[in-house]
GROMACS .gro file of C-alpha atoms in nm:
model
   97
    1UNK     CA    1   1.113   0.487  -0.191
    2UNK     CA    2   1.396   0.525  -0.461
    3UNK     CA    3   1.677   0.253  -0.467
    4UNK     CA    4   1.893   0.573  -0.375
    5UNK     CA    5   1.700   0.598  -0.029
    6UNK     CA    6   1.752   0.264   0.148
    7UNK     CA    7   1.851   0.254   0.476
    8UNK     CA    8   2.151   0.085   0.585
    9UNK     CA    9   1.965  -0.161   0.796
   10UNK     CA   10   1.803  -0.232   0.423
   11UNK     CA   11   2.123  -0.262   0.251
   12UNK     CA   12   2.301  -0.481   0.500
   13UNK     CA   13   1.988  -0.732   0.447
   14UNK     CA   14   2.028  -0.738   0.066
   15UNK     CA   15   2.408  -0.787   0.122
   16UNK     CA   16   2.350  -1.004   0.381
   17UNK     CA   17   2.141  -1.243   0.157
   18UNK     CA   18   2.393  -1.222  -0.133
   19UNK     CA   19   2.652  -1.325   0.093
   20UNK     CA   20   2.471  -1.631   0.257
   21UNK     CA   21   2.336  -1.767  -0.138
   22UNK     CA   22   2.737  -1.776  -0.229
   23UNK     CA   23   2.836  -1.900   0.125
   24UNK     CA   24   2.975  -2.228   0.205
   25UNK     CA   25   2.838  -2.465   0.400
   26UNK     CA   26   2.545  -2.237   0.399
   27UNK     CA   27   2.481  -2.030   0.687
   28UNK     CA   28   2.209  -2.078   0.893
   29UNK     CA   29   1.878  -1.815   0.970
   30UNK     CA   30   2.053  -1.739   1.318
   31UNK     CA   31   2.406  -1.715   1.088
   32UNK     CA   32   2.242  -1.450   0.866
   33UNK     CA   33   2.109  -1.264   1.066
   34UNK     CA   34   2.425  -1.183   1.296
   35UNK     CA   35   2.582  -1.124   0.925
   36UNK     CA   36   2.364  -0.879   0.847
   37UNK     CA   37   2.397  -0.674   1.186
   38UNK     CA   38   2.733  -0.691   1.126
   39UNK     CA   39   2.671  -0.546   0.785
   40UNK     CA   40   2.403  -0.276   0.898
   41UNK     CA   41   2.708  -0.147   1.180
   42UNK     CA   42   2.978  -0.144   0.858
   43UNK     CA   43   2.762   0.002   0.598
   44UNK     CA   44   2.797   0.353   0.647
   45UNK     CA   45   3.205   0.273   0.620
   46UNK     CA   46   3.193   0.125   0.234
   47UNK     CA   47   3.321  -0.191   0.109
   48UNK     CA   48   3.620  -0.244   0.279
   49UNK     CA   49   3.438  -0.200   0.621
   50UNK     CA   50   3.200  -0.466   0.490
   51UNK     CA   51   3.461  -0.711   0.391
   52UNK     CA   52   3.634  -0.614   0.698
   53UNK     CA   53   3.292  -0.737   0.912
   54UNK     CA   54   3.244  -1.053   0.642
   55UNK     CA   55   3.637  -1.102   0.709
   56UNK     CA   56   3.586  -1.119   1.129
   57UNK     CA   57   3.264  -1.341   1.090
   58UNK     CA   58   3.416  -1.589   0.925
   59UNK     CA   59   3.744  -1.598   1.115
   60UNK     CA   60   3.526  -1.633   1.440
   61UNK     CA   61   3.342  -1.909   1.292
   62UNK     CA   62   3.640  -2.084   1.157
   63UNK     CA   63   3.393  -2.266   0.942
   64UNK     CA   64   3.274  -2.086   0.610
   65UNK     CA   65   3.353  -1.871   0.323
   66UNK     CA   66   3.173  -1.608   0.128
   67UNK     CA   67   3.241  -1.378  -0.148
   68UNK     CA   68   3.348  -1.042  -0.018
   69UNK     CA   69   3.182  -0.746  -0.174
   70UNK     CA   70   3.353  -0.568  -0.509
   71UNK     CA   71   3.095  -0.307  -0.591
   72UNK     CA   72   2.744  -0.108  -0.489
   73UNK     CA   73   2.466  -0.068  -0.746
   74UNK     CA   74   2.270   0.199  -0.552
   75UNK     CA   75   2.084   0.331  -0.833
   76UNK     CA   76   1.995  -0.037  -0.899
   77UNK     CA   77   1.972  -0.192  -0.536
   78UNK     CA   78   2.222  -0.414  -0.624
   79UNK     CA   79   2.522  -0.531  -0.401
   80UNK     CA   80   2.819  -0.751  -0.620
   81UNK     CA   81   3.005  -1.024  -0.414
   82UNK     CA   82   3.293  -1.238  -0.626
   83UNK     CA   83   3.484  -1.505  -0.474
   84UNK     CA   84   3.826  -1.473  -0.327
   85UNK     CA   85   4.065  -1.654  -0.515
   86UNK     CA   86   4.428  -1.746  -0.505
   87UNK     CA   87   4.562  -1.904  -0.856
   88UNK     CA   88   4.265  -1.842  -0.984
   89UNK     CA   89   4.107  -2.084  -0.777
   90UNK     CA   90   3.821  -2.019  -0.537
   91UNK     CA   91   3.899  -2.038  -0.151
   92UNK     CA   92   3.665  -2.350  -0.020
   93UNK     CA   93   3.584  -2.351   0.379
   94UNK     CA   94   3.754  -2.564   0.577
   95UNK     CA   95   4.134  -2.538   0.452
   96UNK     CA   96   4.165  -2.296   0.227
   97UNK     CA   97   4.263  -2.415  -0.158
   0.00000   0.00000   0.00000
């Protein structure tokens, strides 16, 4: 299978795992996975879909935050998360700055 050919299923687990490594406090398995379903329902929308299911997950939680996602590297298999900032400072769970 070419990177190209991944299902979204697929690509909301590799976004899903990128997500939880920048996450704080980390997620747990259970948190993941409901993440990534999330995800796997948003994919086929792009990246503001996803950041709009990352967005909704956290604010239901009231109790973590991720990076939100800033680009797709199909032909790679890559997904790029950054940090939301505000002055160039990253957000931190729990109270914002």
């Amino acid at each position: 299978m070419s990177e190209t050919d991944r299902t979204a299923r697929e690509w909301a687990r590799i976004t899903a795992d990128a997500y939880a490594a920048g996450t704080r406090p980390p997620l747990t398995e259970a948190m993941r996975e409901g993440v990534e379903a999330r995800l796997a329902a948003a994919w086929p929308e792009g990246c503001e879909a996803l950041n709009a299911a990352l967005d909704a997950f956290e604010e239901e939680l009231d109790a973590v935050a991720g990076p939100r996602v800033t680009g797709i590297d199909r032909a790679g298999g890559r997904v790029r998360l950054e940090h939301r900032s505000e002055a160039g400072r990253p957000l931190r769970a729990f109270g914002g700055q």
